[in-house]
């Protein structure tokens, strides 16, 4: 699907697509965040912290649609290790893991970008898994990890 440059406002579409999607084993509590799962979303070891799927340095994203404007934050994922160890390092050091949100149907993607889904569901709502899933590619092995629920 082609999204207008005015909606993206300089943000690459593949990055903008990540904002507001469901968390994996974590959640925001005000401006902070916490784990909601005991296990790492990648390997299943004990989760030790949360990772922002969109790097924090990128900030939030305001999605402007015909149905309204939503301030979208980065989804969180529960991971083992720290920013320099375990699966958490795989998202940082060398970016071994590459996340992508995959829509189950093209009309679901259209409903996101025109605001229809956000009129029905809050950002990060686990109900969004009814429309798509996370596909996290391990660039070292070529394996893709599909996450279909938080």
PDB file of N, CA and C in Angstrom, residues 11-99:
ATOM      1  N   UNK A  11       9.166  10.290   7.876  1.00  0.00           N
ATOM      2  CA  UNK A  11       9.484   9.014   8.522  1.00  0.00           C
ATOM      3  C   UNK A  11       9.361   7.907   7.474  1.00  0.00           C
ATOM      4  N   UNK A  12      10.357   7.037   7.351  1.00  0.00           N
ATOM      5  CA  UNK A  12      10.232   5.933   6.391  1.00  0.00           C
ATOM      6  C   UNK A  12       9.006   5.068   6.710  1.00  0.00           C
ATOM      7  N   UNK A  13       8.289   4.617   5.685  1.00  0.00           N
ATOM      8  CA  UNK A  13       7.056   3.856   5.909  1.00  0.00           C
ATOM      9  C   UNK A  13       7.306   2.602   6.745  1.00  0.00           C
ATOM     10  N   UNK A  14       8.409   1.884   6.497  1.00  0.00           N
ATOM     11  CA  UNK A  14       8.648   0.664   7.257  1.00  0.00           C
ATOM     12  C   UNK A  14       8.816   0.954   8.743  1.00  0.00           C
ATOM     13  N   UNK A  15       9.348   2.115   9.116  1.00  0.00           N
ATOM     14  CA  UNK A  15       9.441   2.482  10.533  1.00  0.00           C
ATOM     15  C   UNK A  15       8.092   2.957  11.052  1.00  0.00           C
ATOM     16  N   UNK A  16       7.408   3.810  10.285  1.00  0.00           N
ATOM     17  CA  UNK A  16       6.106   4.323  10.712  1.00  0.00           C
ATOM     18  C   UNK A  16       5.121   3.176  10.942  1.00  0.00           C
ATOM     19  N   UNK A  17       5.256   2.122  10.142  1.00  0.00           N
ATOM     20  CA  UNK A  17       4.364   0.959  10.251  1.00  0.00           C
ATOM     21  C   UNK A  17       4.485   0.259  11.600  1.00  0.00           C
ATOM     22  N   UNK A  18       5.600   0.404  12.279  1.00  0.00           N
ATOM     23  CA  UNK A  18       5.815  -0.277  13.557  1.00  0.00           C
ATOM     24  C   UNK A  18       5.077   0.399  14.717  1.00  0.00           C
ATOM     25  N   UNK A  19       4.912   1.703  14.651  1.00  0.00           N
ATOM     26  CA  UNK A  19       4.330   2.458  15.763  1.00  0.00           C
ATOM     27  C   UNK A  19       2.896   2.035  16.061  1.00  0.00           C
ATOM     28  N   UNK A  20       2.563   1.991  17.348  1.00  0.00           N
ATOM     29  CA  UNK A  20       1.193   1.747  17.783  1.00  0.00           C
ATOM     30  C   UNK A  20       0.745   0.303  17.757  1.00  0.00           C
ATOM     31  N   UNK A  21       1.583  -0.592  17.270  1.00  0.00           N
ATOM     32  CA  UNK A  21       1.201  -2.004  17.181  1.00  0.00           C
ATOM     33  C   UNK A  21       1.297  -2.649  18.565  1.00  0.00           C
ATOM     34  N   UNK A  22       0.735  -3.845  18.729  1.00  0.00           N
ATOM     35  CA  UNK A  22       0.676  -4.472  20.058  1.00  0.00           C
ATOM     36  C   UNK A  22       2.065  -4.771  20.641  1.00  0.00           C
ATOM     37  N   UNK A  23       2.121  -4.698  21.943  1.00  0.00           N
ATOM     38  CA  UNK A  23       3.338  -5.051  22.681  1.00  0.00           C
ATOM     39  C   UNK A  23       3.488  -6.576  22.732  1.00  0.00           C
ATOM     40  N   UNK A  24       4.683  -7.011  23.099  1.00  0.00           N
ATOM     41  CA  UNK A  24       4.966  -8.433  23.321  1.00  0.00           C
ATOM     42  C   UNK A  24       5.547  -8.560  24.718  1.00  0.00           C
ATOM     43  N   UNK A  25       4.713  -8.947  25.682  1.00  0.00           N
ATOM     44  CA  UNK A  25       5.187  -9.194  27.040  1.00  0.00           C
ATOM     45  C   UNK A  25       5.602  -7.966  27.818  1.00  0.00           C
ATOM     46  N   UNK A  26       5.105  -6.800  27.458  1.00  0.00           N
ATOM     47  CA  UNK A  26       5.449  -5.560  28.150  1.00  0.00           C
ATOM     48  C   UNK A  26       4.336  -4.539  27.913  1.00  0.00           C
ATOM     49  N   UNK A  27       4.401  -3.425  28.628  1.00  0.00           N
ATOM     50  CA  UNK A  27       3.412  -2.365  28.426  1.00  0.00           C
ATOM     51  C   UNK A  27       3.937  -1.060  29.010  1.00  0.00           C
ATOM     52  N   UNK A  28       3.322   0.031  28.583  1.00  0.00           N
ATOM     53  CA  UNK A  28       3.617   1.337  29.157  1.00  0.00           C
ATOM     54  C   UNK A  28       2.771   1.525  30.411  1.00  0.00           C
ATOM     55  N   UNK A  29       3.378   2.166  31.389  1.00  0.00           N
ATOM     56  CA  UNK A  29       2.674   2.614  32.585  1.00  0.00           C
ATOM     57  C   UNK A  29       3.048   4.090  32.709  1.00  0.00           C
ATOM     58  N   UNK A  30       2.181   4.954  32.171  1.00  0.00           N
ATOM     59  CA  UNK A  30       2.525   6.374  32.080  1.00  0.00           C
ATOM     60  C   UNK A  30       3.696   6.543  31.131  1.00  0.00           C
ATOM     61  N   UNK A  31       4.738   7.207  31.586  1.00  0.00           N
ATOM     62  CA  UNK A  31       5.937   7.394  30.766  1.00  0.00           C
ATOM     63  C   UNK A  31       6.976   6.307  30.994  1.00  0.00           C
ATOM     64  N   UNK A  32       6.671   5.372  31.841  1.00  0.00           N
ATOM     65  CA  UNK A  32       7.578   4.260  32.117  1.00  0.00           C
ATOM     66  C   UNK A  32       7.021   3.013  31.451  1.00  0.00           C
ATOM     67  N   UNK A  33       7.714   1.906  31.602  1.00  0.00           N
ATOM     68  CA  UNK A  33       7.255   0.645  31.019  1.00  0.00           C
ATOM     69  C   UNK A  33       7.643  -0.497  31.932  1.00  0.00           C
ATOM     70  N   UNK A  34       6.912  -1.604  31.770  1.00  0.00           N
ATOM     71  CA  UNK A  34       7.158  -2.760  32.629  1.00  0.00           C
ATOM     72  C   UNK A  34       6.893  -4.049  31.862  1.00  0.00           C
ATOM     73  N   UNK A  35       7.506  -5.112  32.365  1.00  0.00           N
ATOM     74  CA  UNK A  35       7.283  -6.440  31.808  1.00  0.00           C
ATOM     75  C   UNK A  35       5.914  -6.956  32.218  1.00  0.00           C
ATOM     76  N   UNK A  36       5.255  -7.672  31.328  1.00  0.00           N
ATOM     77  CA  UNK A  36       4.006  -8.365  31.672  1.00  0.00           C
ATOM     78  C   UNK A  36       4.159  -9.864  31.437  1.00  0.00           C
ATOM     79  N   UNK A  37       5.319 -10.265  30.931  1.00  0.00           N
ATOM     80  CA  UNK A  37       5.606 -11.680  30.678  1.00  0.00           C
ATOM     81  C   UNK A  37       6.912 -12.043  31.367  1.00  0.00           C
ATOM     82  N   UNK A  38       7.025 -13.290  31.745  1.00  0.00           N
ATOM     83  CA  UNK A  38       8.246 -13.754  32.399  1.00  0.00           C
ATOM     84  C   UNK A  38       9.307 -14.186  31.397  1.00  0.00           C
ATOM     85  N   UNK A  39       8.910 -14.470  30.155  1.00  0.00           N
ATOM     86  CA  UNK A  39       9.813 -15.054  29.170  1.00  0.00           C
ATOM     87  C   UNK A  39      10.128 -14.096  28.029  1.00  0.00           C
ATOM     88  N   UNK A  40      11.323 -14.245  27.498  1.00  0.00           N
ATOM     89  CA  UNK A  40      11.794 -13.474  26.351  1.00  0.00           C
ATOM     90  C   UNK A  40      10.918 -13.790  25.134  1.00  0.00           C
ATOM     91  N   UNK A  41      10.525 -12.753  24.408  1.00  0.00           N
ATOM     92  CA  UNK A  41       9.696 -12.932  23.224  1.00  0.00           C
ATOM     93  C   UNK A  41      10.408 -13.598  22.061  1.00  0.00           C
ATOM     94  N   UNK A  42      11.736 -13.744  22.135  1.00  0.00           N
ATOM     95  CA  UNK A  42      12.503 -14.352  21.053  1.00  0.00           C
ATOM     96  C   UNK A  42      12.912 -15.787  21.388  1.00  0.00           C
ATOM     97  N   UNK A  43      13.574 -15.985  22.529  1.00  0.00           N
ATOM     98  CA  UNK A  43      14.161 -17.302  22.820  1.00  0.00           C
ATOM     99  C   UNK A  43      13.463 -18.064  23.940  1.00  0.00           C
ATOM    100  N   UNK A  44      12.638 -17.406  24.728  1.00  0.00           N
ATOM    101  CA  UNK A  44      11.934 -18.084  25.812  1.00  0.00           C
ATOM    102  C   UNK A  44      12.668 -18.107  27.144  1.00  0.00           C
ATOM    103  N   UNK A  45      13.907 -17.586  27.178  1.00  0.00           N
ATOM    104  CA  UNK A  45      14.603 -17.498  28.467  1.00  0.00           C
ATOM    105  C   UNK A  45      13.914 -16.447  29.327  1.00  0.00           C
ATOM    106  N   UNK A  46      14.366 -16.316  30.566  1.00  0.00           N
ATOM    107  CA  UNK A  46      13.764 -15.337  31.463  1.00  0.00           C
ATOM    108  C   UNK A  46      13.950 -13.925  30.898  1.00  0.00           C
ATOM    109  N   UNK A  47      12.857 -13.181  30.825  1.00  0.00           N
ATOM    110  CA  UNK A  47      12.913 -11.797  30.367  1.00  0.00           C
ATOM    111  C   UNK A  47      13.484 -10.933  31.487  1.00  0.00           C
ATOM    112  N   UNK A  48      14.377 -10.042  31.123  1.00  0.00           N
ATOM    113  CA  UNK A  48      15.004  -9.180  32.124  1.00  0.00           C
ATOM    114  C   UNK A  48      14.687  -7.707  31.912  1.00  0.00           C
ATOM    115  N   UNK A  49      14.235  -7.328  30.720  1.00  0.00           N
ATOM    116  CA  UNK A  49      13.877  -5.935  30.484  1.00  0.00           C
ATOM    117  C   UNK A  49      13.050  -5.788  29.213  1.00  0.00           C
ATOM    118  N   UNK A  50      12.671  -4.551  28.935  1.00  0.00           N
ATOM    119  CA  UNK A  50      11.849  -4.229  27.765  1.00  0.00           C
ATOM    120  C   UNK A  50      12.708  -3.527  26.720  1.00  0.00           C
ATOM    121  N   UNK A  51      12.389  -3.785  25.477  1.00  0.00           N
ATOM    122  CA  UNK A  51      13.055  -3.115  24.367  1.00  0.00           C
ATOM    123  C   UNK A  51      12.007  -2.354  23.563  1.00  0.00           C
ATOM    124  N   UNK A  52      12.353  -1.150  23.144  1.00  0.00           N
ATOM    125  CA  UNK A  52      11.501  -0.379  22.235  1.00  0.00           C
ATOM    126  C   UNK A  52      11.755  -0.875  20.820  1.00  0.00           C
ATOM    127  N   UNK A  53      10.734  -1.387  20.176  1.00  0.00           N
ATOM    128  CA  UNK A  53      10.904  -1.912  18.823  1.00  0.00           C
ATOM    129  C   UNK A  53      11.366  -0.806  17.869  1.00  0.00           C
ATOM    130  N   UNK A  54      10.807   0.383  18.002  1.00  0.00           N
ATOM    131  CA  UNK A  54      11.329   1.547  17.288  1.00  0.00           C
ATOM    132  C   UNK A  54      12.320   2.202  18.251  1.00  0.00           C
ATOM    133  N   UNK A  55      13.549   2.442  17.837  1.00  0.00           N
ATOM    134  CA  UNK A  55      14.522   3.039  18.762  1.00  0.00           C
ATOM    135  C   UNK A  55      13.988   4.300  19.436  1.00  0.00           C
ATOM    136  N   UNK A  56      14.260   4.429  20.736  1.00  0.00           N
ATOM    137  CA  UNK A  56      13.754   5.580  21.490  1.00  0.00           C
ATOM    138  C   UNK A  56      14.193   6.906  20.892  1.00  0.00           C
ATOM    139  N   UNK A  57      15.375   6.936  20.286  1.00  0.00           N
ATOM    140  CA  UNK A  57      15.873   8.176  19.695  1.00  0.00           C
ATOM    141  C   UNK A  57      14.963   8.681  18.572  1.00  0.00           C
ATOM    142  N   UNK A  58      14.121   7.801  18.030  1.00  0.00           N
ATOM    143  CA  UNK A  58      13.201   8.185  16.949  1.00  0.00           C
ATOM    144  C   UNK A  58      11.948   8.875  17.469  1.00  0.00           C
ATOM    145  N   UNK A  59      11.709   8.803  18.772  1.00  0.00           N
ATOM    146  CA  UNK A  59      10.553   9.471  19.363  1.00  0.00           C
ATOM    147  C   UNK A  59       9.235   8.818  18.986  1.00  0.00           C
ATOM    148  N   UNK A  60       8.158   9.573  19.172  1.00  0.00           N
ATOM    149  CA  UNK A  60       6.808   9.109  18.855  1.00  0.00           C
ATOM    150  C   UNK A  60       6.468   9.487  17.410  1.00  0.00           C
ATOM    151  N   UNK A  61       5.303   9.033  16.974  1.00  0.00           N
ATOM    152  CA  UNK A  61       4.848   9.314  15.612  1.00  0.00           C
ATOM    153  C   UNK A  61       3.385   9.732  15.674  1.00  0.00           C
ATOM    154  N   UNK A  62       3.066  10.876  15.091  1.00  0.00           N
ATOM    155  CA  UNK A  62       1.676  11.332  15.026  1.00  0.00           C
ATOM    156  C   UNK A  62       1.088  10.877  13.696  1.00  0.00           C
ATOM    157  N   UNK A  63       0.154   9.946  13.760  1.00  0.00           N
ATOM    158  CA  UNK A  63      -0.505   9.460  12.548  1.00  0.00           C
ATOM    159  C   UNK A  63      -1.737  10.326  12.298  1.00  0.00           C
ATOM    160  N   UNK A  64      -1.699  11.057  11.197  1.00  0.00           N
ATOM    161  CA  UNK A  64      -2.805  11.929  10.802  1.00  0.00           C
ATOM    162  C   UNK A  64      -3.594  11.202   9.729  1.00  0.00           C
ATOM    163  N   UNK A  65      -4.889  10.999   9.996  1.00  0.00           N
ATOM    164  CA  UNK A  65      -5.758  10.267   9.078  1.00  0.00           C
ATOM    165  C   UNK A  65      -7.033  11.071   8.828  1.00  0.00           C
ATOM    166  N   UNK A  66      -7.833  10.668   7.866  1.00  0.00           N
ATOM    167  CA  UNK A  66      -9.125  11.336   7.656  1.00  0.00           C
ATOM    168  C   UNK A  66     -10.050  11.212   8.875  1.00  0.00           C
ATOM    169  N   UNK A  67      -9.803  10.238   9.744  1.00  0.00           N
ATOM    170  CA  UNK A  67     -10.683  10.007  10.896  1.00  0.00           C
ATOM    171  C   UNK A  67     -10.114  10.549  12.207  1.00  0.00           C
ATOM    172  N   UNK A  68      -8.958  11.183  12.145  1.00  0.00           N
ATOM    173  CA  UNK A  68      -8.379  11.745  13.359  1.00  0.00           C
ATOM    174  C   UNK A  68      -6.870  11.607  13.385  1.00  0.00           C
ATOM    175  N   UNK A  69      -6.293  12.101  14.455  1.00  0.00           N
ATOM    176  CA  UNK A  69      -4.852  12.053  14.652  1.00  0.00           C
ATOM    177  C   UNK A  69      -4.561  11.281  15.936  1.00  0.00           C
ATOM    178  N   UNK A  70      -3.591  10.377  15.845  1.00  0.00           N
ATOM    179  CA  UNK A  70      -3.212   9.569  16.999  1.00  0.00           C
ATOM    180  C   UNK A  70      -1.722   9.718  17.256  1.00  0.00           C
ATOM    181  N   UNK A  71      -1.379   9.901  18.524  1.00  0.00           N
ATOM    182  CA  UNK A  71       0.024   9.909  18.940  1.00  0.00           C
ATOM    183  C   UNK A  71       0.400   8.464  19.202  1.00  0.00           C
ATOM    184  N   UNK A  72       1.300   7.937  18.386  1.00  0.00           N
ATOM    185  CA  UNK A  72       1.679   6.533  18.488  1.00  0.00           C
ATOM    186  C   UNK A  72       3.075   6.403  19.081  1.00  0.00           C
ATOM    187  N   UNK A  73       3.199   5.462  19.989  1.00  0.00           N
ATOM    188  CA  UNK A  73       4.485   5.184  20.612  1.00  0.00           C
ATOM    189  C   UNK A  73       5.024   3.866  20.067  1.00  0.00           C
ATOM    190  N   UNK A  74       6.293   3.652  20.339  1.00  0.00           N
ATOM    191  CA  UNK A  74       6.920   2.406  19.939  1.00  0.00           C
ATOM    192  C   UNK A  74       6.345   1.245  20.730  1.00  0.00           C
ATOM    193  N   UNK A  75       6.086   0.127  20.084  1.00  0.00           N
ATOM    194  CA  UNK A  75       5.714  -1.072  20.834  1.00  0.00           C
ATOM    195  C   UNK A  75       6.915  -1.550  21.654  1.00  0.00           C
ATOM    196  N   UNK A  76       6.620  -2.289  22.692  1.00  0.00           N
ATOM    197  CA  UNK A  76       7.649  -2.847  23.564  1.00  0.00           C
ATOM    198  C   UNK A  76       7.669  -4.361  23.416  1.00  0.00           C
ATOM    199  N   UNK A  77       8.850  -4.948  23.619  1.00  0.00           N
ATOM    200  CA  UNK A  77       8.972  -6.405  23.617  1.00  0.00           C
ATOM    201  C   UNK A  77       9.829  -6.814  24.808  1.00  0.00           C
ATOM    202  N   UNK A  78       9.376  -7.833  25.524  1.00  0.00           N
ATOM    203  CA  UNK A  78      10.128  -8.379  26.650  1.00  0.00           C
ATOM    204  C   UNK A  78      11.263  -9.240  26.104  1.00  0.00           C
ATOM    205  N   UNK A  79      12.489  -8.977  26.593  1.00  0.00           N
ATOM    206  CA  UNK A  79      13.654  -9.704  26.103  1.00  0.00           C
ATOM    207  C   UNK A  79      14.577 -10.116  27.239  1.00  0.00           C
ATOM    208  N   UNK A  80      15.391 -11.117  26.960  1.00  0.00           N
ATOM    209  CA  UNK A  80      16.456 -11.498  27.887  1.00  0.00           C
ATOM    210  C   UNK A  80      17.670 -10.616  27.610  1.00  0.00           C
ATOM    211  N   UNK A  81      18.550 -10.520  28.591  1.00  0.00           N
ATOM    212  CA  UNK A  81      19.788  -9.774  28.423  1.00  0.00           C
ATOM    213  C   UNK A  81      19.614  -8.290  28.620  1.00  0.00           C
ATOM    214  N   UNK A  82      20.638  -7.569  28.191  1.00  0.00           N
ATOM    215  CA  UNK A  82      20.630  -6.106  28.293  1.00  0.00           C
ATOM    216  C   UNK A  82      20.876  -5.566  26.892  1.00  0.00           C
ATOM    217  N   UNK A  83      21.122  -4.289  26.777  1.00  0.00           N
ATOM    218  CA  UNK A  83      21.411  -3.725  25.465  1.00  0.00           C
ATOM    219  C   UNK A  83      22.678  -4.271  24.834  1.00  0.00           C
ATOM    220  N   UNK A  84      23.493  -4.995  25.619  1.00  0.00           N
ATOM    221  CA  UNK A  84      24.749  -5.546  25.094  1.00  0.00           C
ATOM    222  C   UNK A  84      24.866  -7.058  25.277  1.00  0.00           C
ATOM    223  N   UNK A  85      23.804  -7.713  25.767  1.00  0.00           N
ATOM    224  CA  UNK A  85      23.818  -9.166  25.952  1.00  0.00           C
ATOM    225  C   UNK A  85      22.475  -9.754  25.553  1.00  0.00           C
ATOM    226  N   UNK A  86      22.440 -11.054  25.343  1.00  0.00           N
ATOM    227  CA  UNK A  86      21.206 -11.783  25.071  1.00  0.00           C
ATOM    228  C   UNK A  86      20.455 -11.289  23.846  1.00  0.00           C
ATOM    229  N   UNK A  87      19.176 -11.609  23.799  1.00  0.00           N
ATOM    230  CA  UNK A  87      18.344 -11.204  22.656  1.00  0.00           C
ATOM    231  C   UNK A  87      18.212  -9.690  22.565  1.00  0.00           C
ATOM    232  N   UNK A  88      18.290  -9.007  23.713  1.00  0.00           N
ATOM    233  CA  UNK A  88      18.224  -7.544  23.677  1.00  0.00           C
ATOM    234  C   UNK A  88      19.378  -6.995  22.845  1.00  0.00           C
ATOM    235  N   UNK A  89      20.554  -7.565  22.994  1.00  0.00           N
ATOM    236  CA  UNK A  89      21.699  -7.146  22.180  1.00  0.00           C
ATOM    237  C   UNK A  89      21.431  -7.419  20.696  1.00  0.00           C
ATOM    238  N   UNK A  90      20.659  -8.462  20.405  1.00  0.00           N
ATOM    239  CA  UNK A  90      20.341  -8.782  19.017  1.00  0.00           C
ATOM    240  C   UNK A  90      19.536  -7.697  18.320  1.00  0.00           C
ATOM    241  N   UNK A  91      18.838  -6.873  19.084  1.00  0.00           N
ATOM    242  CA  UNK A  91      18.121  -5.743  18.505  1.00  0.00           C
ATOM    243  C   UNK A  91      19.014  -4.510  18.422  1.00  0.00           C
ATOM    244  N   UNK A  92      20.081  -4.479  19.232  1.00  0.00           N
ATOM    245  CA  UNK A  92      20.987  -3.321  19.264  1.00  0.00           C
ATOM    246  C   UNK A  92      22.262  -3.587  18.480  1.00  0.00           C
ATOM    247  N   UNK A  93      23.155  -4.370  19.077  1.00  0.00           N
ATOM    248  CA  UNK A  93      24.484  -4.578  18.509  1.00  0.00           C
ATOM    249  C   UNK A  93      24.444  -5.335  17.193  1.00  0.00           C
ATOM    250  N   UNK A  94      24.597  -4.636  16.105  1.00  0.00           N
ATOM    251  CA  UNK A  94      24.588  -5.279  14.802  1.00  0.00           C
ATOM    252  C   UNK A  94      23.207  -5.565  14.261  1.00  0.00           C
ATOM    253  N   UNK A  95      22.189  -5.272  15.031  1.00  0.00           N
ATOM    254  CA  UNK A  95      20.787  -5.451  14.616  1.00  0.00           C
ATOM    255  C   UNK A  95      20.539  -6.827  13.998  1.00  0.00           C
ATOM    256  N   UNK A  96      20.822  -7.850  14.788  1.00  0.00           N
ATOM    257  CA  UNK A  96      20.563  -9.227  14.331  1.00  0.00           C
ATOM    258  C   UNK A  96      19.088  -9.449  14.064  1.00  0.00           C
ATOM    259  N   UNK A  97      18.238  -8.910  14.923  1.00  0.00           N
ATOM    260  CA  UNK A  97      16.794  -9.107  14.783  1.00  0.00           C
ATOM    261  C   UNK A  97      16.156  -7.894  14.117  1.00  0.00           C
ATOM    262  N   UNK A  98      15.355  -8.154  13.088  1.00  0.00           N
ATOM    263  CA  UNK A  98      14.673  -7.101  12.340  1.00  0.00           C
ATOM    264  C   UNK A  98      13.166  -7.312  12.449  1.00  0.00           C
ATOM    265  N   UNK A  99      12.483  -6.429  13.181  1.00  0.00           N
ATOM    266  CA  UNK A  99      11.029  -6.580  13.342  1.00  0.00           C
ATOM    267  C   UNK A  99      10.252  -5.975  12.179  1.00  0.00           C
TER     268      UNK A  99
END
